[in-house]
mmCIF file of C-alpha atoms in Angstrom:
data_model
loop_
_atom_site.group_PDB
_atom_site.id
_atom_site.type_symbol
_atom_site.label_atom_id
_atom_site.label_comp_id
_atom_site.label_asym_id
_atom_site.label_seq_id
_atom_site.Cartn_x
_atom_site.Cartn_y
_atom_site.Cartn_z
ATOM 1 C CA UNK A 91 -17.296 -19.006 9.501
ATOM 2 C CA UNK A 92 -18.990 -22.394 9.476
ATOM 3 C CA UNK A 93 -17.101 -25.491 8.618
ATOM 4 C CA UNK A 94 -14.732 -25.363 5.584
ATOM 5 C CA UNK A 95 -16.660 -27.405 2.204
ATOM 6 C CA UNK A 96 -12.816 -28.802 1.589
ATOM 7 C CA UNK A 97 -10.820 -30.697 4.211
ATOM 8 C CA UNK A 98 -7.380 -32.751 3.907
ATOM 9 C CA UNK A 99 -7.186 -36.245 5.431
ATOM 10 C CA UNK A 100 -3.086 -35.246 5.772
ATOM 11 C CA UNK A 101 -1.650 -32.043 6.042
ATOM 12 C CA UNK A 102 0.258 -30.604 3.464
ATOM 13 C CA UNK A 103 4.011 -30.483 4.026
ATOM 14 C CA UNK A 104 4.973 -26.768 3.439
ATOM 15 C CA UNK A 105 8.268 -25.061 3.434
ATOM 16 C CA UNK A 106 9.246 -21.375 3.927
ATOM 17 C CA UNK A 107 11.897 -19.904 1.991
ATOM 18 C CA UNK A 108 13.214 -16.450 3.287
ATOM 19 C CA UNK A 109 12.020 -17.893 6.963
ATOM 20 C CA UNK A 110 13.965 -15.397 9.384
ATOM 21 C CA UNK A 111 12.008 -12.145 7.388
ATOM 22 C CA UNK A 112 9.108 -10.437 8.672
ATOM 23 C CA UNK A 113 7.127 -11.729 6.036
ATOM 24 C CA UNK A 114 8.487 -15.644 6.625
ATOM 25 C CA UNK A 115 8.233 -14.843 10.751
ATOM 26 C CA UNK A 116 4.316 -14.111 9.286
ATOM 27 C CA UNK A 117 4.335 -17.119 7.500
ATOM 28 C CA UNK A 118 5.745 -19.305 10.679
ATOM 29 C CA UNK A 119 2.932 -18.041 12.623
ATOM 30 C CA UNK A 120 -0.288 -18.123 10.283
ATOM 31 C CA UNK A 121 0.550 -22.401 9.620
ATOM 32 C CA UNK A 122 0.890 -22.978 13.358
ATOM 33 C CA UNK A 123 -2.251 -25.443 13.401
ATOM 34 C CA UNK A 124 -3.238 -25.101 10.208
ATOM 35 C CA UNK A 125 -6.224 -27.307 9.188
ATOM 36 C CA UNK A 126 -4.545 -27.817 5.839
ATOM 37 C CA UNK A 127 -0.861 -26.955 5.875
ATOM 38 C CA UNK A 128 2.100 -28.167 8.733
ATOM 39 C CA UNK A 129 5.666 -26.626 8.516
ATOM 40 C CA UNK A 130 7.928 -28.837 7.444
ATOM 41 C CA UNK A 131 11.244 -27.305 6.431
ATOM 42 C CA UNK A 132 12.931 -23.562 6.730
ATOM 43 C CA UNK A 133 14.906 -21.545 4.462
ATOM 44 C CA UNK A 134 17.343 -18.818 4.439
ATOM 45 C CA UNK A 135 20.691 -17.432 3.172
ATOM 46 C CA UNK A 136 23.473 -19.461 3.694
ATOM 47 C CA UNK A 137 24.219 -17.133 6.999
ATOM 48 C CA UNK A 138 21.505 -18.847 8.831
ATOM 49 C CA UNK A 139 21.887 -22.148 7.226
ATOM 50 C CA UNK A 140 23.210 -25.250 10.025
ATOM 51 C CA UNK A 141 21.930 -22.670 13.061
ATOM 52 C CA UNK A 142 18.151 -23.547 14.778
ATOM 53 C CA UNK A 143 15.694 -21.393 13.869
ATOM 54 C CA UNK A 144 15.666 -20.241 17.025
ATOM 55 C CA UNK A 145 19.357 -19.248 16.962
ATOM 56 C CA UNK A 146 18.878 -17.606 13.509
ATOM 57 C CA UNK A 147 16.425 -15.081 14.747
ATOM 58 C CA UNK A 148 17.392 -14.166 18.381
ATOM 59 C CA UNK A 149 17.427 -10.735 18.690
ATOM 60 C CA UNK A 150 15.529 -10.361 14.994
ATOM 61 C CA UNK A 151 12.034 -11.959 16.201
ATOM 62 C CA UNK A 152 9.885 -8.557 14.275
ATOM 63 C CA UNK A 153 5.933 -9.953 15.613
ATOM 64 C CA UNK A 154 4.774 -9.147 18.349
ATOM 65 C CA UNK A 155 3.324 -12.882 18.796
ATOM 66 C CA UNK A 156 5.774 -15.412 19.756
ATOM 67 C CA UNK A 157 7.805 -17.788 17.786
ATOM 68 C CA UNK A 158 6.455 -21.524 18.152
ATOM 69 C CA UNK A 159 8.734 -23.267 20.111
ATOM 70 C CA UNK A 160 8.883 -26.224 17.976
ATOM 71 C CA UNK A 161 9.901 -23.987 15.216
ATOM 72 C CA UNK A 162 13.077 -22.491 17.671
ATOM 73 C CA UNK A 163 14.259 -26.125 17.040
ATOM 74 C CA UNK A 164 14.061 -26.636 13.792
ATOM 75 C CA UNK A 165 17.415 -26.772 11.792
ATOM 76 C CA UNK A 166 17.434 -23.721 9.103
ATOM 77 C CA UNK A 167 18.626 -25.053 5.240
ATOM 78 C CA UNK A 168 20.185 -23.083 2.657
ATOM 79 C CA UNK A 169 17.818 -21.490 0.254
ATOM 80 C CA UNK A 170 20.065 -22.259 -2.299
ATOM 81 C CA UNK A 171 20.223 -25.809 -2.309
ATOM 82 C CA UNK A 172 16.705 -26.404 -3.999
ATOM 83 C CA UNK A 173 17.080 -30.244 -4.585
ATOM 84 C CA UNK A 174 17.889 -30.764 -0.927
ATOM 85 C CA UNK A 175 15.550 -28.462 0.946
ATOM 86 C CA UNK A 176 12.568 -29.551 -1.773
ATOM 87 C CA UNK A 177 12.458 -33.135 -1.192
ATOM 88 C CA UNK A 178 9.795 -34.154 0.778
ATOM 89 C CA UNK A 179 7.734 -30.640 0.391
ATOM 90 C CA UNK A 180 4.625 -30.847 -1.145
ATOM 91 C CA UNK A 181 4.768 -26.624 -1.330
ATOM 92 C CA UNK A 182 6.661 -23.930 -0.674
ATOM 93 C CA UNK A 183 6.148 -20.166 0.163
ATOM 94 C CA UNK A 184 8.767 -17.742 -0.852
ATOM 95 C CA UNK A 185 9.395 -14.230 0.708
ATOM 96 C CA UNK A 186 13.056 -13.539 -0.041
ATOM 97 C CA UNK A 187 15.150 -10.379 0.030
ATOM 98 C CA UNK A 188 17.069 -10.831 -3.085
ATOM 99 C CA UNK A 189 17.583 -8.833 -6.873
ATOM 100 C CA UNK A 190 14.603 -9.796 -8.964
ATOM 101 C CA UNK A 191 16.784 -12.289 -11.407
ATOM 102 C CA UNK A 192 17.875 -13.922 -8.169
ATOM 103 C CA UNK A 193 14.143 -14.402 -7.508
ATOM 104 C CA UNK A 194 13.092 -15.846 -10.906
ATOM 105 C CA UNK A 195 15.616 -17.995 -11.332
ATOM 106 C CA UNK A 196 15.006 -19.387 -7.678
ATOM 107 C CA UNK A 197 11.825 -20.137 -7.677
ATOM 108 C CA UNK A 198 11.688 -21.641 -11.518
ATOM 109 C CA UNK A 199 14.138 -23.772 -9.796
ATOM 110 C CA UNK A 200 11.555 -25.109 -7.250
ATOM 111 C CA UNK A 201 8.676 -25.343 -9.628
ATOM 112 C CA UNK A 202 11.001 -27.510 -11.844
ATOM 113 C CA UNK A 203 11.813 -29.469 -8.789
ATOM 114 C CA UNK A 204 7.797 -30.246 -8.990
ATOM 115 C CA UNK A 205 7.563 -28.089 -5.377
ATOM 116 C CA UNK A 206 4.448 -25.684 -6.517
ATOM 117 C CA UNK A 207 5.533 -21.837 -5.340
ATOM 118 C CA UNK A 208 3.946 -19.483 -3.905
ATOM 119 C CA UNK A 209 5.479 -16.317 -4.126
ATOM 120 C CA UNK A 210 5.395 -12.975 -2.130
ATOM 121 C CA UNK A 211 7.904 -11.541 -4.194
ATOM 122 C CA UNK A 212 7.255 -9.319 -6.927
ATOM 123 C CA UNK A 213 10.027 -10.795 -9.580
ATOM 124 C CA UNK A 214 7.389 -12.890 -11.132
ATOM 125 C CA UNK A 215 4.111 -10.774 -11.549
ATOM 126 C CA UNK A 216 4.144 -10.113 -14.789
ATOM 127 C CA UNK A 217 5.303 -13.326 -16.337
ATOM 128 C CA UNK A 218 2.421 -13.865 -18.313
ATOM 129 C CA UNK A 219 1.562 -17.306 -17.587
ATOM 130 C CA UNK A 220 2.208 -16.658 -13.653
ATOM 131 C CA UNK A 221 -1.150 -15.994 -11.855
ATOM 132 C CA UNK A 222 -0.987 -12.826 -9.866
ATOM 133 C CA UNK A 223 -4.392 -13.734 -7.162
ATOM 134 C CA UNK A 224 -6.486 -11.908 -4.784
ATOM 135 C CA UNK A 225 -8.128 -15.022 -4.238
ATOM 136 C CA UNK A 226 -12.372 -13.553 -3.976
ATOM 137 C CA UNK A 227 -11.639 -11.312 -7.496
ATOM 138 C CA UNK A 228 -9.171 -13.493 -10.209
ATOM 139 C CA UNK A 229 -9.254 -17.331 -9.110
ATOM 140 C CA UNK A 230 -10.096 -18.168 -12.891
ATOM 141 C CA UNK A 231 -6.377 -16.538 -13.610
ATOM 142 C CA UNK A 232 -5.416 -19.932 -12.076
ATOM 143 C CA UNK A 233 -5.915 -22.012 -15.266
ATOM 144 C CA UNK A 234 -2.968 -20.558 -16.621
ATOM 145 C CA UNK A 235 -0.993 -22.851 -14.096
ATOM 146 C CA UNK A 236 -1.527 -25.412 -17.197
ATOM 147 C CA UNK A 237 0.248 -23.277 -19.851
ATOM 148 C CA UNK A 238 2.946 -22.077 -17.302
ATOM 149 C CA UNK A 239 3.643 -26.443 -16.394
ATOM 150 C CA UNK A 240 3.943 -26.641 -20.258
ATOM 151 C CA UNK A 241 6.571 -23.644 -20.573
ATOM 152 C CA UNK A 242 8.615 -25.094 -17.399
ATOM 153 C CA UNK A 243 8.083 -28.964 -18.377
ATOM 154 C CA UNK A 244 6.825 -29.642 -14.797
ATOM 155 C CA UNK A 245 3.779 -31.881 -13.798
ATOM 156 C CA UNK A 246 3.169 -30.572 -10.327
ATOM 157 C CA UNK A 247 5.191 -27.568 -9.895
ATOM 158 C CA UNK A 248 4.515 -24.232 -10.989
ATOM 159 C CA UNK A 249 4.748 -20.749 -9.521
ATOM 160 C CA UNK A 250 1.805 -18.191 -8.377
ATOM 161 C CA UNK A 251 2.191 -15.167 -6.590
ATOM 162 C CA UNK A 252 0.264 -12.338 -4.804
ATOM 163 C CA UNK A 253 0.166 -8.419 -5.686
ATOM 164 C CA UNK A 254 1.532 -5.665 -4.120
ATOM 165 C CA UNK A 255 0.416 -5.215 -0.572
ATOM 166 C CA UNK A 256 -0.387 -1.457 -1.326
ATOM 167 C CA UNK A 257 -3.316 -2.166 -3.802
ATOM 168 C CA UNK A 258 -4.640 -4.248 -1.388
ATOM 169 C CA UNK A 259 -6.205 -1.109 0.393
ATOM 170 C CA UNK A 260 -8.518 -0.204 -2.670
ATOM 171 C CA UNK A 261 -8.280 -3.018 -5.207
ATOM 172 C CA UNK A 262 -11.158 -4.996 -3.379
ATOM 173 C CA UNK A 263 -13.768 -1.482 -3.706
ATOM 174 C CA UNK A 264 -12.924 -0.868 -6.986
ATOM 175 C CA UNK A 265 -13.603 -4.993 -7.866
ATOM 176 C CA UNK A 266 -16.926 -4.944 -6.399
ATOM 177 C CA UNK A 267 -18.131 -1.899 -8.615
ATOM 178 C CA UNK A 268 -16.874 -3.375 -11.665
ATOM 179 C CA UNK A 269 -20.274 -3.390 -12.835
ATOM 180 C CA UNK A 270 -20.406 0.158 -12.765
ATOM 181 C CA UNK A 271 -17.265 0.747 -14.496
ATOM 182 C CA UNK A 272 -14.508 2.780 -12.991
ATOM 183 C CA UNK A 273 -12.586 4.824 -15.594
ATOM 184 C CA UNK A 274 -10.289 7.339 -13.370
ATOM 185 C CA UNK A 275 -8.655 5.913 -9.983
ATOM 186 C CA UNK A 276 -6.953 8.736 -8.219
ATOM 187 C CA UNK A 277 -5.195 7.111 -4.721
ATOM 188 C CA UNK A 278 -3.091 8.104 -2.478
ATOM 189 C CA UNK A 279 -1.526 4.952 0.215
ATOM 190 C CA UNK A 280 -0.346 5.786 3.660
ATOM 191 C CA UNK A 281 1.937 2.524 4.175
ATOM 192 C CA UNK A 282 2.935 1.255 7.377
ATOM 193 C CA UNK A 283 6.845 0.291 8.283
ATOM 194 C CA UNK A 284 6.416 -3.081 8.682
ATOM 195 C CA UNK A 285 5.566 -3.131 4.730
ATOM 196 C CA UNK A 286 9.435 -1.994 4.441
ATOM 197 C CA UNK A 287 10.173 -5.158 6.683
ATOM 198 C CA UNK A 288 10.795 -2.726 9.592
ATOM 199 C CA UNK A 289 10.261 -2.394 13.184
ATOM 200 C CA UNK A 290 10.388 1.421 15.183
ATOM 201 C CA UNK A 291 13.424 -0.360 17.222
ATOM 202 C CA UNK A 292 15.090 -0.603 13.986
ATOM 203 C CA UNK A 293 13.745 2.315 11.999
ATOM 204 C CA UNK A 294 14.126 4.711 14.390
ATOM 205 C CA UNK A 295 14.184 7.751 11.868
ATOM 206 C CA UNK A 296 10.525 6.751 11.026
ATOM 207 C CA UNK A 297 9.163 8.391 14.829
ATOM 208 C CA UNK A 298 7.495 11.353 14.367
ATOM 209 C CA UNK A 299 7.671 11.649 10.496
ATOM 210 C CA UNK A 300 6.423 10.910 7.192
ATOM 211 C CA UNK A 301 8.726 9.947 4.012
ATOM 212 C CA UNK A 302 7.094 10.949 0.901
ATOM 213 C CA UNK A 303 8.969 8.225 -1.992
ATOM 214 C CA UNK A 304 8.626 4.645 -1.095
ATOM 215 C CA UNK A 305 10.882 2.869 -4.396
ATOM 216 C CA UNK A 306 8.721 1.235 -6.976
ATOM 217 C CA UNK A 307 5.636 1.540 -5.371
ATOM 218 C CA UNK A 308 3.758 3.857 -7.097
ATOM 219 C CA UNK A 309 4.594 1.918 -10.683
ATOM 220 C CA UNK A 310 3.181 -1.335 -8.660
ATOM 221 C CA UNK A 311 0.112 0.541 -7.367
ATOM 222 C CA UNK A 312 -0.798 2.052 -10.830
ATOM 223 C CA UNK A 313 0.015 -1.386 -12.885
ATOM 224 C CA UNK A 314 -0.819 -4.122 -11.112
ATOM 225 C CA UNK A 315 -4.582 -3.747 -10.508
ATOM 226 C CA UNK A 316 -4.823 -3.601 -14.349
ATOM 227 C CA UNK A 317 -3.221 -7.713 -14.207
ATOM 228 C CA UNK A 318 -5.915 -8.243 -11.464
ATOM 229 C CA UNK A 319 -8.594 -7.049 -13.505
ATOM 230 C CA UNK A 320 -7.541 -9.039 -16.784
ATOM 231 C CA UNK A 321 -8.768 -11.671 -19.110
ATOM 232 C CA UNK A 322 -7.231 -15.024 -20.155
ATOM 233 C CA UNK A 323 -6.571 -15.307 -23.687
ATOM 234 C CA UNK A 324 -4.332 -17.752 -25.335
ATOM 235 C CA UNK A 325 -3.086 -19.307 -22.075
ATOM 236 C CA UNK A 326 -1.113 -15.961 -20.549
ATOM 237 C CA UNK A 327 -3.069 -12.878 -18.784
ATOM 238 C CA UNK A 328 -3.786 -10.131 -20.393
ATOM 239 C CA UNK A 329 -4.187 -6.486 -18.409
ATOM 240 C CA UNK A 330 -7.226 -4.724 -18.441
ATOM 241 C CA UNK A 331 -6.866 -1.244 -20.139
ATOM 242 C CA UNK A 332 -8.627 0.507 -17.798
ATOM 243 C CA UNK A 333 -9.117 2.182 -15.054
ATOM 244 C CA UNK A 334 -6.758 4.503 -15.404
ATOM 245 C CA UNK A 335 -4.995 4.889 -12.172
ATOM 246 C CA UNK A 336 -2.566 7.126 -10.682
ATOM 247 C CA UNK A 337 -0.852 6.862 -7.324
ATOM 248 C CA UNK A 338 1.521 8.493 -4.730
ATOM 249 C CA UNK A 339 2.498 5.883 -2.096
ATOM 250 C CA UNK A 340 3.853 7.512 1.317
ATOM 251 C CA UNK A 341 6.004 5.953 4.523
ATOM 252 C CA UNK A 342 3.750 6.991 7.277
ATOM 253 C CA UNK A 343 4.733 6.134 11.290
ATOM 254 C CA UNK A 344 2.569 3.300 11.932
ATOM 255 C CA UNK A 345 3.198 -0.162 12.818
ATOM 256 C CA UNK A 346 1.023 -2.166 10.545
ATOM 257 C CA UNK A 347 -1.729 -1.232 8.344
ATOM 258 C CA UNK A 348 -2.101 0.369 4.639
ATOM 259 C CA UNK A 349 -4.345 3.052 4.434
ATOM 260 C CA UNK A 350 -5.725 4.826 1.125
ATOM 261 C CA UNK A 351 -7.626 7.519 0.229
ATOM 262 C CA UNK A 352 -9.167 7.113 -3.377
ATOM 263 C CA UNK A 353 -10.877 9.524 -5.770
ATOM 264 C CA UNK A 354 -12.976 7.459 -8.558
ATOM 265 C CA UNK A 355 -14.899 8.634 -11.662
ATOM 266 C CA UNK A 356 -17.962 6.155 -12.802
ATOM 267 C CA UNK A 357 -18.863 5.060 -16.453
ATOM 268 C CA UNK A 358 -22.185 4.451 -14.598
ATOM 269 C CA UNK A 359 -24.298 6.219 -11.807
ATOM 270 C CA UNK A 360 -25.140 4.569 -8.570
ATOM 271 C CA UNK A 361 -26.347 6.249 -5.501
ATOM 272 C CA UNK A 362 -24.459 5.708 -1.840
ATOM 273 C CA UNK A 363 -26.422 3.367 -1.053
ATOM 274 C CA UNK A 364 -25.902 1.010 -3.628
ATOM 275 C CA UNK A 365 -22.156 1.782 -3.827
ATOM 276 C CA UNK A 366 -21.902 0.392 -0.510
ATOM 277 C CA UNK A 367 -24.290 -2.560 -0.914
ATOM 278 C CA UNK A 368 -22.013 -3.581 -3.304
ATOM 279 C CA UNK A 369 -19.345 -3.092 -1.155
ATOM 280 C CA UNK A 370 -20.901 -4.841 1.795
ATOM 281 C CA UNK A 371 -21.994 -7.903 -0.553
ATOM 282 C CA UNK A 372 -18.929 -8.390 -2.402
ATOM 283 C CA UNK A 373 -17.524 -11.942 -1.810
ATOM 284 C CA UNK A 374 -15.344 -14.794 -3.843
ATOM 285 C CA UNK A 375 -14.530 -18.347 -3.997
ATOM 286 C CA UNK A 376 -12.809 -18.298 -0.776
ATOM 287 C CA UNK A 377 -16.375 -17.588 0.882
ATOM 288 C CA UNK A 378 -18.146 -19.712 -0.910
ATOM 289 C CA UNK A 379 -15.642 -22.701 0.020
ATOM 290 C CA UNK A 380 -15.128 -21.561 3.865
ATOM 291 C CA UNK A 381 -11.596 -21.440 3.155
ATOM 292 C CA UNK A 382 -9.953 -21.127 6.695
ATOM 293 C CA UNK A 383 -7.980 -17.975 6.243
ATOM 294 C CA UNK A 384 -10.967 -16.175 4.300
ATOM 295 C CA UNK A 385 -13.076 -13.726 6.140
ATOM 296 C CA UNK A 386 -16.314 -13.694 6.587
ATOM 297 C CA UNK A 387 -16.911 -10.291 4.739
ATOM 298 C CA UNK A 388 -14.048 -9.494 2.287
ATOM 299 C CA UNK A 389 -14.797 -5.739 2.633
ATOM 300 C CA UNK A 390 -16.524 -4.279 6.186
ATOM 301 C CA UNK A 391 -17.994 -0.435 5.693
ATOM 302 C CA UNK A 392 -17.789 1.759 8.075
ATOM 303 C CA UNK A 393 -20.760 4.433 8.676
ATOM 304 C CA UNK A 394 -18.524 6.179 11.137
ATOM 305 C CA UNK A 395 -16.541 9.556 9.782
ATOM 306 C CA UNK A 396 -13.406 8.400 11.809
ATOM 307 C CA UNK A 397 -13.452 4.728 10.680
ATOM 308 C CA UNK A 398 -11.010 3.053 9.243
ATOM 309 C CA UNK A 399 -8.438 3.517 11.576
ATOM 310 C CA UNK A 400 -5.168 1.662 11.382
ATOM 311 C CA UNK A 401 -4.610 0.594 15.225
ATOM 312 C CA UNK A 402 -8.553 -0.320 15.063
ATOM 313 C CA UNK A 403 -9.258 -1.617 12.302
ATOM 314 C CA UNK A 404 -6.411 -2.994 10.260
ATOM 315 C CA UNK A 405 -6.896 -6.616 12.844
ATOM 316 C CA UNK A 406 -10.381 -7.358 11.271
ATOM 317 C CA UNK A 407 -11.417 -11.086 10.254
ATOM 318 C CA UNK A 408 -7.929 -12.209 11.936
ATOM 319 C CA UNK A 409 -6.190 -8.983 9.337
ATOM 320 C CA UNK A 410 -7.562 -11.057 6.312
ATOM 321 C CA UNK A 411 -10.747 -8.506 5.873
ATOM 322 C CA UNK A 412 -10.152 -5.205 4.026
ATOM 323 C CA UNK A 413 -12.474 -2.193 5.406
ATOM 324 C CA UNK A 414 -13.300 0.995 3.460
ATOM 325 C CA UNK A 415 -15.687 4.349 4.766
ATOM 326 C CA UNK A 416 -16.153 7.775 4.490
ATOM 327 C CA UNK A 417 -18.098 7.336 0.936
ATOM 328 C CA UNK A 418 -19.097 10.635 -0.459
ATOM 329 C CA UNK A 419 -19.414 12.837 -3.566
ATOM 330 C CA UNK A 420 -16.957 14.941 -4.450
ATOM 331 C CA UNK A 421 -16.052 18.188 -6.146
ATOM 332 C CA UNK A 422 -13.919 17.384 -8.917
ATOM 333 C CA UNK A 423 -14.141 13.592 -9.254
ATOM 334 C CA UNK A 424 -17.656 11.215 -8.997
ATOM 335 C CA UNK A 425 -16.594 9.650 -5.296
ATOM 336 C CA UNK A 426 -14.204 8.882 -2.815
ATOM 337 C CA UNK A 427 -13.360 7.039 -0.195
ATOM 338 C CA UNK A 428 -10.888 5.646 2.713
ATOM 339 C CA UNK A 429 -9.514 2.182 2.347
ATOM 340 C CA UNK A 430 -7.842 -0.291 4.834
ATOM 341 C CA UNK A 431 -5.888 -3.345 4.742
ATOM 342 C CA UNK A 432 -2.992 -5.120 7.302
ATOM 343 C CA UNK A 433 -0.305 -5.222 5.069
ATOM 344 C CA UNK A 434 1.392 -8.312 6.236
ATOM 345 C CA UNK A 435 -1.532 -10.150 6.438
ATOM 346 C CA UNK A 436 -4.019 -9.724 3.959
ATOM 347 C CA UNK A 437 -1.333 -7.824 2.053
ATOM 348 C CA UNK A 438 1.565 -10.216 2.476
ATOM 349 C CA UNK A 439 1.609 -13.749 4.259
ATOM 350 C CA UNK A 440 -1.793 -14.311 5.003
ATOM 351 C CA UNK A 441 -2.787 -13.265 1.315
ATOM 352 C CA UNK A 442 -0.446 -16.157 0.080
ATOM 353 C CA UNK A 443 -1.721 -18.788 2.561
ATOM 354 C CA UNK A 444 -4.949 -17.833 1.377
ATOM 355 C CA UNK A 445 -3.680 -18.456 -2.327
ATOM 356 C CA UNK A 446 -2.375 -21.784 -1.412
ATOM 357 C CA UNK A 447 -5.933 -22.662 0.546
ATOM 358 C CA UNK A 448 -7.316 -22.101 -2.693
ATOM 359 C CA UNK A 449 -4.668 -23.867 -4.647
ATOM 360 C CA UNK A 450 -5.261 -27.119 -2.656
ATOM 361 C CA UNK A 451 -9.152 -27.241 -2.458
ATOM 362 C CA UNK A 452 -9.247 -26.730 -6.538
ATOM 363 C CA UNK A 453 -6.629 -29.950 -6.504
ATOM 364 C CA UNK A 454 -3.617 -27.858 -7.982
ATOM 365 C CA UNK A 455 -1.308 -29.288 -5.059
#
């Protein structure tokens, strides 16, 4: 992409909260030279708190990119103490492995601290005046961030989070043919290990099979495009009441990479073509600023029958771009299609940098 429309004179100091997780090992890695964001402080449980960083993961390092060696020397701080690990953080992101009340409470704590949050965690999705963003289809759920500041009593701080990693494999089709008005979403997701925070080393029971129940997925998948597809009224979101979408969501043996396969009826008719133009065209505020994470085409459509493919295709635009093919008519619904999307980036740590990109160049932080 060409040069980013907002820039930062000084990087924003940024801490990670759940650091030694796949998702925070993500996180480590995407704000390694970071135009706008520098790594400034790391958080765990209190096991890893006093160790390096470098001590706290040996042995648990889940990417197959390495860890920056700067980061092996930084000193890991207890999650828990939110006054001390805040100070001096001008954000934080937050991918912790902890009950949902845990969550809530822990990352009120650090908006009240004035440290804005953003959250991979699902505790806080449906708090009503708690943005839920895929950044090119709801950044206008962001003014809520003014009613939420009022509810906490904060002036900077302030919580936003990012949906499920699943929907990100379909959401993005089914946003840029709003216009022609889903009404029945039937889908199906194929989800990778590393959504489970898993390597094969570790999930060795995961070779050569396929687990059919993946816990709270399929309410996520069904729900929470219906919060990504809402209005603003009074200051809190409001779902959408349609489409109506049902899901099964499915452990399949592959490394990275959500797959779905998604059966849609149309209020409105549309040929191929000009399903796919619209799928090709689509494109949000993070295009229109340059933001550095943000691909250069949110969705790519394959012509190919055998594209997407996971181990090909799940890397595209840096695994920020989602990619979709094998458009055609079917016998019992109007369409369907195959979706793609990496689940920890797009879907996970690079979806919330992308958040926060978006977050600074509008002047929230």
């Amino acid at each position: 992409m060409n040069n980013p429309v907002y820039t930062v004179s000084k990087k924003f100091r940024a801490g990670i909260i759940g650091a030694t997780g796949m998702v925070g090992q993500r996180f480590i890695t995407l704000l390694e030279n970071h135009p706008y964001f520098e790594t400034a402080g790391l958080a765990a449980s209190g096991r890893s708190a006093g160790m390096t960083y470098g001590e706290a993961v040996e042995g648990r390092w889940k990417l197959d990119i390495p860890c920056p060696e700067n980061i092996k020397k930084m000193v890991v701080h207890d999650a828990s103490d939110v006054a001390g690990f805040a100070e001096g953080l001008d954000l934080v992101f937050c991918a912790v492995n902890m009950k949902k009340d845990e969550i809530k409470a822990l990352e009120e704590a650090y908006a009240k601290a004035e440290v804005p949050v953003i959250s991979n965690n699902s505790a806080n999705r449906w708090t009503p005046d708690v943005p839920m963003v895929i950044p090119e289809i709801n950044d206008f759920h962001l003014e809520v961030i003014e009613t939420q500041r009022k509810r906490l009593g904060t002036k900077r701080g302030f919580i936003a989070v990012k949906p499920n990693c699943s929907i990100q494999s379909y959401v993005p089709m089914l946003a840029a043919i709003r216009d022609l008005v889903p009404t029945r979403v039937v889908a199906t997701t194929y989800q990778a290990i590393s959504g489970a925070g898993k390597t094969f080393r570790e999930w060795p029971e995961m070779i050569d099979n396929v687990i059919p129940y993946i816990g709270g997925e399929e309410e996520k998948s069904e729900k929470e495009p219906l919060r990504i597809f809402g209005s603003v009224e009074g200051g809190v979101i409001v779902p959408a009441a349609s489409p109506l979408i049902t899901t099964q969501c499915i452990r399949v043996p592959v490394t990275n990479g959500h797959t779905a396969a998604v059966f849609m009826d149309l209020e409105k008719k549309a040929s191929k073509d000009e399903i796919i133009a619209r799928f090709r065209e689509f494109s949000g505020k993070p295009q229109a600023l340059r933001l550095p994470s943000a691909p250069e085409h949110f969705i790519t459509y394959f012509d190919e029958d055998n594209r997407p493919q996971s181990a090909l295709d799940r890397g595209i635009y840096g695994g920020m771009g989602v990619s979709c093919g094998r458009l055609r008519t079917d016998t019992m619904f109007d369409w369907k299609f195959v979706g793609l999307s990496h689940n920890t980036l797009r879907g996970a740590a690079g979806g919330a940098v992308l958040i926060a990109e978006l977050l600074a160049a509008e002047g929230w932080i």
